[in-house]
Tab-separated table of C-alpha atoms in Angstrom:
chain	number	residue	atom	x	y	z
A	1	UNK	CA	68.179	-87.318	-7.034
A	2	UNK	CA	64.855	-85.524	-6.538
A	3	UNK	CA	62.775	-86.043	-2.938
A	4	UNK	CA	65.534	-89.077	-1.793
A	5	UNK	CA	64.912	-91.119	-5.146
A	6	UNK	CA	67.221	-91.515	-7.214
A	7	UNK	CA	65.887	-92.115	-11.178
A	8	UNK	CA	67.600	-94.788	-13.538
A	9	UNK	CA	67.135	-95.080	-16.684
A	10	UNK	CA	67.328	-98.410	-17.822
A	11	UNK	CA	67.961	-99.691	-21.011
A	12	UNK	CA	67.107	-103.606	-22.519
A	13	UNK	CA	64.443	-105.340	-24.384
A	14	UNK	CA	61.795	-104.947	-22.718
A	15	UNK	CA	59.210	-104.302	-25.609
A	16	UNK	CA	59.103	-107.630	-26.482
A	17	UNK	CA	57.296	-111.705	-24.699
A	18	UNK	CA	60.303	-112.547	-22.941
A	19	UNK	CA	59.698	-114.140	-19.530
A	20	UNK	CA	63.586	-113.003	-18.812
A	21	UNK	CA	64.320	-109.782	-20.304
A	22	UNK	CA	60.616	-108.141	-18.701
A	23	UNK	CA	61.824	-109.399	-15.345
A	24	UNK	CA	65.110	-107.502	-15.328
A	25	UNK	CA	63.028	-104.331	-14.566
A	26	UNK	CA	61.864	-105.436	-11.661
A	27	UNK	CA	64.896	-107.558	-10.235
A	28	UNK	CA	67.065	-103.912	-10.427
A	29	UNK	CA	64.186	-102.062	-8.594
A	30	UNK	CA	64.534	-105.370	-5.747
A	31	UNK	CA	68.291	-105.584	-5.485
A	32	UNK	CA	68.613	-101.041	-5.821
A	33	UNK	CA	65.290	-100.942	-3.297
A	34	UNK	CA	67.356	-102.644	-0.627
A	35	UNK	CA	69.984	-99.980	-0.278
A	36	UNK	CA	68.288	-97.284	-2.015
A	37	UNK	CA	64.753	-95.565	-2.887
A	38	UNK	CA	64.553	-95.242	-6.542
A	39	UNK	CA	62.340	-95.234	-9.455
A	40	UNK	CA	62.929	-96.616	-12.783
A	41	UNK	CA	62.327	-96.003	-16.795
A	42	UNK	CA	62.600	-98.200	-19.160
A	43	UNK	CA	63.788	-98.164	-22.708
A	44	UNK	CA	63.936	-100.059	-25.552
A	45	UNK	CA	63.950	-100.373	-29.626
A	46	UNK	CA	61.092	-99.883	-29.943
A	47	UNK	CA	58.769	-99.060	-27.096
A	48	UNK	CA	55.223	-99.919	-26.549
A	49	UNK	CA	52.647	-98.039	-24.487
A	50	UNK	CA	51.307	-101.586	-21.946
A	51	UNK	CA	53.764	-104.377	-22.430
A	52	UNK	CA	54.452	-107.411	-21.165
A	53	UNK	CA	55.092	-108.263	-17.426
A	54	UNK	CA	52.968	-105.057	-16.444
A	55	UNK	CA	56.377	-103.244	-16.985
A	56	UNK	CA	53.895	-100.312	-18.135
A	57	UNK	CA	55.249	-97.835	-20.541
A	58	UNK	CA	58.179	-98.780	-22.442
A	59	UNK	CA	60.264	-95.665	-24.104
A	60	UNK	CA	61.604	-95.775	-27.180
A	61	UNK	CA	66.045	-95.574	-27.377
A	62	UNK	CA	65.870	-92.004	-28.759
A	63	UNK	CA	63.355	-90.793	-26.584
A	64	UNK	CA	66.153	-90.682	-23.503
A	65	UNK	CA	66.721	-87.059	-24.409
A	66	UNK	CA	63.682	-85.192	-24.387
A	67	UNK	CA	62.608	-87.721	-20.979
A	68	UNK	CA	66.342	-86.853	-19.561
A	69	UNK	CA	65.640	-83.036	-20.245
A	70	UNK	CA	61.756	-83.482	-18.403
A	71	UNK	CA	63.210	-85.135	-15.659
A	72	UNK	CA	67.077	-85.693	-15.291
A	73	UNK	CA	68.294	-89.509	-14.554
A	74	UNK	CA	71.006	-89.953	-11.670
A	75	UNK	CA	72.583	-92.990	-13.961
A	76	UNK	CA	71.584	-95.148	-16.931
A	77	UNK	CA	71.964	-99.098	-16.470
A	78	UNK	CA	72.196	-101.514	-19.458
A	79	UNK	CA	70.860	-104.546	-19.588
A	80	UNK	CA	70.655	-107.374	-17.938
A	81	UNK	CA	70.306	-110.309	-20.650
A	82	UNK	CA	72.767	-110.448	-23.637
A	83	UNK	CA	73.429	-107.140	-24.465
A	84	UNK	CA	77.244	-107.120	-25.438
A	85	UNK	CA	77.297	-107.776	-29.124
A	86	UNK	CA	78.304	-106.864	-32.278
A	87	UNK	CA	75.096	-108.517	-34.394
A	88	UNK	CA	72.500	-106.008	-36.567
A	89	UNK	CA	69.322	-105.901	-35.553
A	90	UNK	CA	66.062	-105.698	-37.438
A	91	UNK	CA	63.055	-104.359	-36.793
A	92	UNK	CA	59.730	-104.495	-38.736
A	93	UNK	CA	58.017	-101.724	-37.823
A	94	UNK	CA	53.995	-100.809	-39.220
A	95	UNK	CA	55.273	-103.878	-42.187
A	96	UNK	CA	58.380	-102.206	-42.676
A	97	UNK	CA	61.981	-103.152	-41.779
A	98	UNK	CA	64.578	-101.168	-39.817
A	99	UNK	CA	67.747	-102.070	-39.456
A	100	UNK	CA	70.496	-100.786	-36.776
A	101	UNK	CA	74.031	-100.983	-37.170
A	102	UNK	CA	76.262	-103.477	-34.934
A	103	UNK	CA	76.620	-102.483	-31.239
A	104	UNK	CA	73.911	-100.362	-31.102
A	105	UNK	CA	71.564	-101.505	-28.492
A	106	UNK	CA	74.813	-100.421	-25.991
A	107	UNK	CA	76.570	-97.868	-28.042
A	108	UNK	CA	73.654	-95.766	-28.117
A	109	UNK	CA	72.398	-95.233	-24.728
A	110	UNK	CA	76.392	-94.887	-23.750
A	111	UNK	CA	76.624	-91.998	-26.159
A	112	UNK	CA	73.299	-90.733	-24.867
A	113	UNK	CA	74.412	-90.753	-21.544
A	114	UNK	CA	77.797	-89.612	-21.924
A	115	UNK	CA	76.185	-86.382	-23.805
A	116	UNK	CA	73.626	-85.610	-20.840
A	117	UNK	CA	76.622	-86.271	-18.240
A	118	UNK	CA	74.791	-89.322	-17.125
A	119	UNK	CA	77.169	-92.121	-15.252
A	120	UNK	CA	76.470	-95.474	-16.954
A	121	UNK	CA	76.260	-98.693	-15.361
A	122	UNK	CA	76.283	-101.999	-17.299
A	123	UNK	CA	74.508	-104.212	-15.209
A	124	UNK	CA	75.215	-108.132	-14.942
A	125	UNK	CA	75.135	-108.595	-18.873
A	126	UNK	CA	76.098	-111.682	-20.907
A	127	UNK	CA	78.477	-111.948	-23.580
A	128	UNK	CA	78.251	-115.307	-25.299
A	129	UNK	CA	80.021	-114.320	-28.762
A	130	UNK	CA	83.901	-113.630	-29.651
A	131	UNK	CA	84.973	-110.539	-30.902
A	132	UNK	CA	87.391	-109.554	-34.119
A	133	UNK	CA	90.327	-106.929	-32.309
A	134	UNK	CA	88.353	-103.947	-34.110
A	135	UNK	CA	85.126	-105.078	-31.958
A	136	UNK	CA	87.229	-105.446	-29.161
A	137	UNK	CA	88.794	-101.725	-29.568
A	138	UNK	CA	85.518	-100.331	-30.123
A	139	UNK	CA	84.247	-101.711	-26.762
A	140	UNK	CA	86.752	-101.100	-24.590
A	141	UNK	CA	86.537	-97.966	-25.810
A	142	UNK	CA	82.997	-97.521	-24.960
A	143	UNK	CA	83.681	-98.817	-21.706
A	144	UNK	CA	86.416	-96.905	-20.173
A	145	UNK	CA	84.405	-94.450	-18.218
A	146	UNK	CA	81.750	-96.798	-17.137
A	147	UNK	CA	80.850	-96.198	-13.556
A	148	UNK	CA	80.433	-100.153	-13.516
A	149	UNK	CA	80.998	-103.016	-16.274
A	150	UNK	CA	79.739	-106.114	-14.110
A	151	UNK	CA	78.532	-109.080	-16.585
A	152	UNK	CA	76.722	-112.457	-15.109
A	153	UNK	CA	79.349	-115.585	-15.616
A	154	UNK	CA	82.981	-115.973	-16.194
A	155	UNK	CA	82.933	-116.714	-19.338
A	156	UNK	CA	81.391	-113.175	-19.963
A	157	UNK	CA	84.476	-111.771	-17.859
A	158	UNK	CA	86.832	-113.477	-20.117
A	159	UNK	CA	85.626	-111.768	-23.416
A	160	UNK	CA	86.046	-108.110	-21.579
A	161	UNK	CA	89.508	-108.800	-19.889
A	162	UNK	CA	90.406	-110.162	-23.984
A	163	UNK	CA	88.897	-106.788	-25.065
A	164	UNK	CA	91.012	-105.407	-22.654
A	165	UNK	CA	88.010	-104.487	-19.828
A	166	UNK	CA	90.230	-104.778	-17.177
A	167	UNK	CA	87.585	-102.804	-14.866
A	168	UNK	CA	85.153	-105.372	-15.552
A	169	UNK	CA	83.433	-107.908	-12.156
A	170	UNK	CA	81.717	-110.808	-12.974
A	171	UNK	CA	78.869	-110.757	-10.354
A	172	UNK	CA	75.492	-113.017	-11.308
A	173	UNK	CA	72.509	-112.720	-13.649
A	174	UNK	CA	69.933	-110.296	-11.515
A	175	UNK	CA	67.051	-113.324	-11.952
A	176	UNK	CA	69.340	-115.431	-8.824
A	177	UNK	CA	66.858	-112.730	-7.109
A	178	UNK	CA	63.703	-114.819	-8.691
A	179	UNK	CA	63.027	-116.917	-5.382
A	180	UNK	CA	63.244	-113.800	-3.039
A	181	UNK	CA	60.938	-111.645	-5.882
A	182	UNK	CA	58.324	-114.849	-6.327
A	183	UNK	CA	58.208	-116.792	-3.061
A	184	UNK	CA	56.775	-120.414	-3.318
A	185	UNK	CA	53.940	-120.293	-1.347
A	186	UNK	CA	52.721	-117.463	-3.122
A	187	UNK	CA	53.469	-119.364	-6.807
A	188	UNK	CA	51.711	-122.558	-4.922
A	189	UNK	CA	48.182	-119.846	-5.079
A	190	UNK	CA	49.234	-118.866	-8.393
A	191	UNK	CA	49.059	-122.466	-9.477
A	192	UNK	CA	45.630	-123.101	-8.009
A	193	UNK	CA	44.413	-120.388	-9.929
A	194	UNK	CA	45.479	-121.125	-12.999
A	195	UNK	CA	43.491	-124.677	-12.597
A	196	UNK	CA	40.535	-122.482	-12.579
A	197	UNK	CA	40.894	-119.973	-15.192
A	198	UNK	CA	42.347	-122.884	-17.542
A	199	UNK	CA	41.326	-126.136	-16.456
A	200	UNK	CA	44.683	-127.564	-16.045
A	201	UNK	CA	45.832	-130.202	-13.429
A	202	UNK	CA	49.086	-128.427	-12.072
A	203	UNK	CA	48.621	-130.606	-8.799
A	204	UNK	CA	49.748	-134.223	-10.234
A	205	UNK	CA	53.225	-134.712	-10.308
A	206	UNK	CA	54.399	-133.671	-14.088
A	207	UNK	CA	57.660	-132.959	-15.906
A	208	UNK	CA	57.592	-129.495	-17.850
A	209	UNK	CA	59.001	-128.947	-21.072
A	210	UNK	CA	59.859	-125.849	-23.009
A	211	UNK	CA	61.772	-125.911	-26.873
A	212	UNK	CA	63.027	-122.686	-27.705
A	213	UNK	CA	64.048	-124.194	-31.653
A	214	UNK	CA	62.314	-126.196	-34.215
A	215	UNK	CA	66.012	-128.599	-35.131
A	216	UNK	CA	65.314	-131.586	-33.866
A	217	UNK	CA	61.984	-132.157	-32.332
A	218	UNK	CA	61.302	-135.778	-32.496
A	219	UNK	CA	64.664	-137.453	-31.127
A	220	UNK	CA	63.661	-135.187	-27.802
A	221	UNK	CA	59.567	-136.777	-28.220
A	222	UNK	CA	61.454	-139.754	-28.491
A	223	UNK	CA	63.687	-139.200	-24.761
A	224	UNK	CA	60.680	-137.444	-22.964
A	225	UNK	CA	58.499	-140.780	-23.891
A	226	UNK	CA	61.010	-143.015	-23.099
A	227	UNK	CA	61.575	-141.700	-19.868
A	228	UNK	CA	57.368	-141.570	-19.235
A	229	UNK	CA	56.857	-145.075	-19.564
A	230	UNK	CA	59.761	-145.447	-17.453
A	231	UNK	CA	58.530	-143.256	-14.277
A	232	UNK	CA	54.419	-142.920	-15.424
A	233	UNK	CA	55.171	-138.943	-14.984
A	234	UNK	CA	53.185	-136.711	-16.812
A	235	UNK	CA	54.747	-134.626	-19.104
A	236	UNK	CA	53.657	-130.610	-19.666
A	237	UNK	CA	54.676	-128.888	-22.667
A	238	UNK	CA	54.979	-124.752	-22.568
A	239	UNK	CA	56.594	-121.931	-23.975
A	240	UNK	CA	58.591	-119.906	-21.489
A	241	UNK	CA	59.059	-117.124	-24.204
A	242	UNK	CA	55.930	-115.949	-26.641
A	243	UNK	CA	59.038	-113.823	-28.744
A	244	UNK	CA	61.126	-116.966	-29.805
A	245	UNK	CA	60.237	-120.621	-31.208
A	246	UNK	CA	59.316	-121.847	-28.065
A	247	UNK	CA	55.351	-122.115	-28.863
A	248	UNK	CA	56.290	-123.744	-32.802
A	249	UNK	CA	58.379	-126.014	-30.730
A	250	UNK	CA	55.912	-127.006	-28.701
A	251	UNK	CA	53.031	-127.661	-31.432
A	252	UNK	CA	56.406	-130.139	-33.111
A	253	UNK	CA	57.030	-131.305	-29.573
A	254	UNK	CA	53.090	-132.160	-29.426
A	255	UNK	CA	52.845	-134.139	-32.829
A	256	UNK	CA	55.712	-135.997	-32.222
A	257	UNK	CA	53.551	-137.054	-29.440
A	258	UNK	CA	51.149	-138.131	-30.501
A	259	UNK	CA	48.533	-137.344	-27.682
A	260	UNK	CA	51.475	-138.615	-25.026
A	261	UNK	CA	52.161	-134.472	-23.959
A	262	UNK	CA	49.735	-131.962	-22.373
A	263	UNK	CA	50.025	-128.646	-23.860
A	264	UNK	CA	49.562	-125.671	-21.904
A	265	UNK	CA	48.982	-123.325	-24.952
A	266	UNK	CA	47.270	-120.491	-22.637
A	267	UNK	CA	48.824	-117.229	-22.380
A	268	UNK	CA	50.898	-116.292	-19.210
A	269	UNK	CA	52.587	-113.631	-18.035
A	270	UNK	CA	56.019	-114.834	-16.385
A	271	UNK	CA	54.530	-114.962	-12.679
A	272	UNK	CA	52.434	-118.043	-13.755
A	273	UNK	CA	55.353	-119.740	-16.436
A	274	UNK	CA	57.596	-119.635	-12.511
A	275	UNK	CA	54.636	-120.671	-11.088
A	276	UNK	CA	54.326	-123.823	-12.951
A	277	UNK	CA	57.910	-124.306	-13.311
A	278	UNK	CA	58.074	-124.433	-9.913
A	279	UNK	CA	55.355	-126.793	-9.330
A	280	UNK	CA	57.459	-129.521	-11.774
A	281	UNK	CA	59.031	-132.670	-10.471
A	282	UNK	CA	61.305	-131.897	-13.147
A	283	UNK	CA	62.295	-129.008	-15.664
A	284	UNK	CA	63.651	-129.592	-19.072
A	285	UNK	CA	64.361	-126.777	-21.683
A	286	UNK	CA	66.832	-124.729	-23.775
A	287	UNK	CA	65.712	-121.561	-21.909
A	288	UNK	CA	68.811	-120.355	-19.572
A	289	UNK	CA	65.847	-118.683	-17.284
A	290	UNK	CA	63.350	-121.464	-17.579
A	291	UNK	CA	66.965	-123.582	-16.269
A	292	UNK	CA	67.182	-120.655	-13.343
A	293	UNK	CA	63.642	-120.621	-12.743
A	294	UNK	CA	63.559	-124.451	-11.930
A	295	UNK	CA	66.996	-124.694	-9.936
A	296	UNK	CA	65.594	-121.471	-8.024
A	297	UNK	CA	63.057	-123.454	-6.489
A	298	UNK	CA	64.272	-126.799	-5.616
A	299	UNK	CA	63.084	-128.369	-8.949
A	300	UNK	CA	65.073	-130.402	-10.881
A	301	UNK	CA	66.665	-129.860	-14.145
A	302	UNK	CA	68.204	-130.678	-17.483
A	303	UNK	CA	68.861	-128.281	-19.873
A	304	UNK	CA	69.459	-128.578	-24.143
A	305	UNK	CA	72.361	-126.338	-24.872
A	306	UNK	CA	71.391	-124.912	-29.157
A	307	UNK	CA	75.001	-123.370	-29.023
A	308	UNK	CA	77.102	-126.756	-28.458
A	309	UNK	CA	79.921	-125.718	-30.261
A	310	UNK	CA	81.096	-122.686	-28.326
A	311	UNK	CA	80.528	-121.387	-24.857
A	312	UNK	CA	77.294	-119.878	-24.588
A	313	UNK	CA	75.423	-117.596	-22.224
A	314	UNK	CA	73.824	-121.888	-20.709
A	315	UNK	CA	77.222	-122.841	-19.944
A	316	UNK	CA	78.329	-119.451	-17.797
A	317	UNK	CA	74.731	-120.057	-15.509
A	318	UNK	CA	75.430	-123.724	-15.385
A	319	UNK	CA	79.153	-123.561	-14.200
A	320	UNK	CA	77.638	-120.627	-11.940
A	321	UNK	CA	76.098	-123.356	-9.743
A	322	UNK	CA	78.238	-126.327	-10.350
A	323	UNK	CA	75.896	-127.909	-13.355
A	324	UNK	CA	78.097	-128.340	-15.564
A	325	UNK	CA	77.230	-132.261	-16.762
A	326	UNK	CA	73.516	-131.330	-16.605
A	327	UNK	CA	73.481	-129.188	-19.478
A	328	UNK	CA	72.949	-131.633	-22.282
A	329	UNK	CA	74.786	-130.860	-25.952
A	330	UNK	CA	72.040	-132.857	-27.529
A	331	UNK	CA	68.162	-134.316	-27.603
A	332	UNK	CA	69.372	-138.011	-27.532
A	333	UNK	CA	71.275	-137.373	-24.079
A	334	UNK	CA	68.386	-135.876	-22.055
A	335	UNK	CA	66.963	-139.276	-20.961
A	336	UNK	CA	69.904	-140.157	-19.433
A	337	UNK	CA	70.831	-136.732	-17.962
A	338	UNK	CA	67.143	-136.372	-16.793
A	339	UNK	CA	67.207	-140.022	-14.895
A	340	UNK	CA	71.008	-139.004	-13.419
A	341	UNK	CA	69.367	-136.214	-12.156
A	342	UNK	CA	66.905	-137.277	-10.241
A	343	UNK	CA	68.732	-140.080	-8.456
A	344	UNK	CA	71.316	-137.212	-7.826
A	345	UNK	CA	69.485	-136.741	-4.213
A	346	UNK	CA	71.696	-134.284	-2.630
A	347	UNK	CA	71.630	-131.802	-5.465
A	348	UNK	CA	69.512	-129.557	-4.868
A	349	UNK	CA	70.695	-128.494	-1.817
A	350	UNK	CA	73.975	-127.972	-2.850
A	351	UNK	CA	71.901	-125.715	-5.792
A	352	UNK	CA	70.015	-123.618	-3.514
A	353	UNK	CA	73.285	-123.202	-1.612
A	354	UNK	CA	75.182	-121.351	-4.377
A	355	UNK	CA	72.370	-119.628	-5.425
A	356	UNK	CA	72.043	-118.026	-1.815
A	357	UNK	CA	75.668	-117.470	-2.668
A	358	UNK	CA	74.693	-115.641	-5.775
A	359	UNK	CA	71.862	-113.269	-4.085
A	360	UNK	CA	75.058	-112.457	-1.735
A	361	UNK	CA	76.611	-111.091	-4.696
A	362	UNK	CA	74.145	-109.474	-5.992
A	363	UNK	CA	73.072	-107.465	-2.298
A	364	UNK	CA	77.051	-106.699	-2.649
A	365	UNK	CA	77.054	-104.756	-6.086
A	366	UNK	CA	74.119	-102.525	-5.545
A	367	UNK	CA	75.329	-101.249	-2.467
A	368	UNK	CA	78.534	-100.657	-4.143
A	369	UNK	CA	76.582	-99.006	-7.056
A	370	UNK	CA	74.808	-97.433	-4.763
A	371	UNK	CA	77.725	-95.792	-2.600
A	372	UNK	CA	79.220	-95.585	-5.733
A	373	UNK	CA	75.721	-93.150	-6.764
A	374	UNK	CA	76.114	-91.345	-3.854
A	375	UNK	CA	79.451	-90.538	-3.712
A	376	UNK	CA	80.412	-92.391	-1.140
A	377	UNK	CA	83.488	-94.835	-2.876
């Protein structure tokens, strides 16, 4: 700690155009700043000088030792996001594909932190995939000396416990701080600004649809058209992540809708996407953080599970707020689920109470990390 400010190195996917991933640094700072003054430096696979979401400079992973030598870190934070997995990673840099070994994204930071003598905290990460016995043993060995191992849902916790990581705890996704970080009144002002800038209408009632895949756009379009005929609501299509298939999914839905849907194809920052979602009459989408955003502002939502064959991150977030029935396994179930959700008048107050409980859990989580950093516990 220097001049009363803790210096944090945060590792994650901050060098991509992802709403959720690039909001994690904001949420970490928001949670920690309730208890301690801190400064967060970001590290990702590639790094970049001017990152998406006004995150500033993002350093490449292997720059950590040099940064630490120049001004020592007090804590290394891993996450959030879908962090603990054994899938290989491939990036293309200057036209050349560069492969990284399975688990590199979390193993390398832990190795560098250990070499530098800096404590490590896993911050409410996701563990969406089952592991082999050898993977479980390797994971347990890497995490045994961590200051804190926290995950964002009970399914992630079950996978860590199965690996023998007994000190792991379940807290909540950091982005449940969403409505604290972005007050609803400010988002209404942002929508007005966006109307003037884009010429789009965000005042007349609409449902907002995001589709992060290309697998079954015609079936989803059919469901949306039927819902539109029944309710008269406009259907707006908008990407939530530019680094996935959202834009292609939007294009396919627009084609299948044959002019019935309005595409919001302007380039938005996450705060602008949040503003559009928060002003909707309902949200439908495959995005975990798109659904989380809708929930955070009392907007009825229906999630489409892109991984219905196994327990995934979507199951975790819907279970946390008691909305499992509104996560559908197929596009063909969207209309009935959406109609049921809009008829479920008391559900939004119930969800918001669940979110307040998540925020309280996050407050306790960051308070404990602060105490441990200070040596109080």
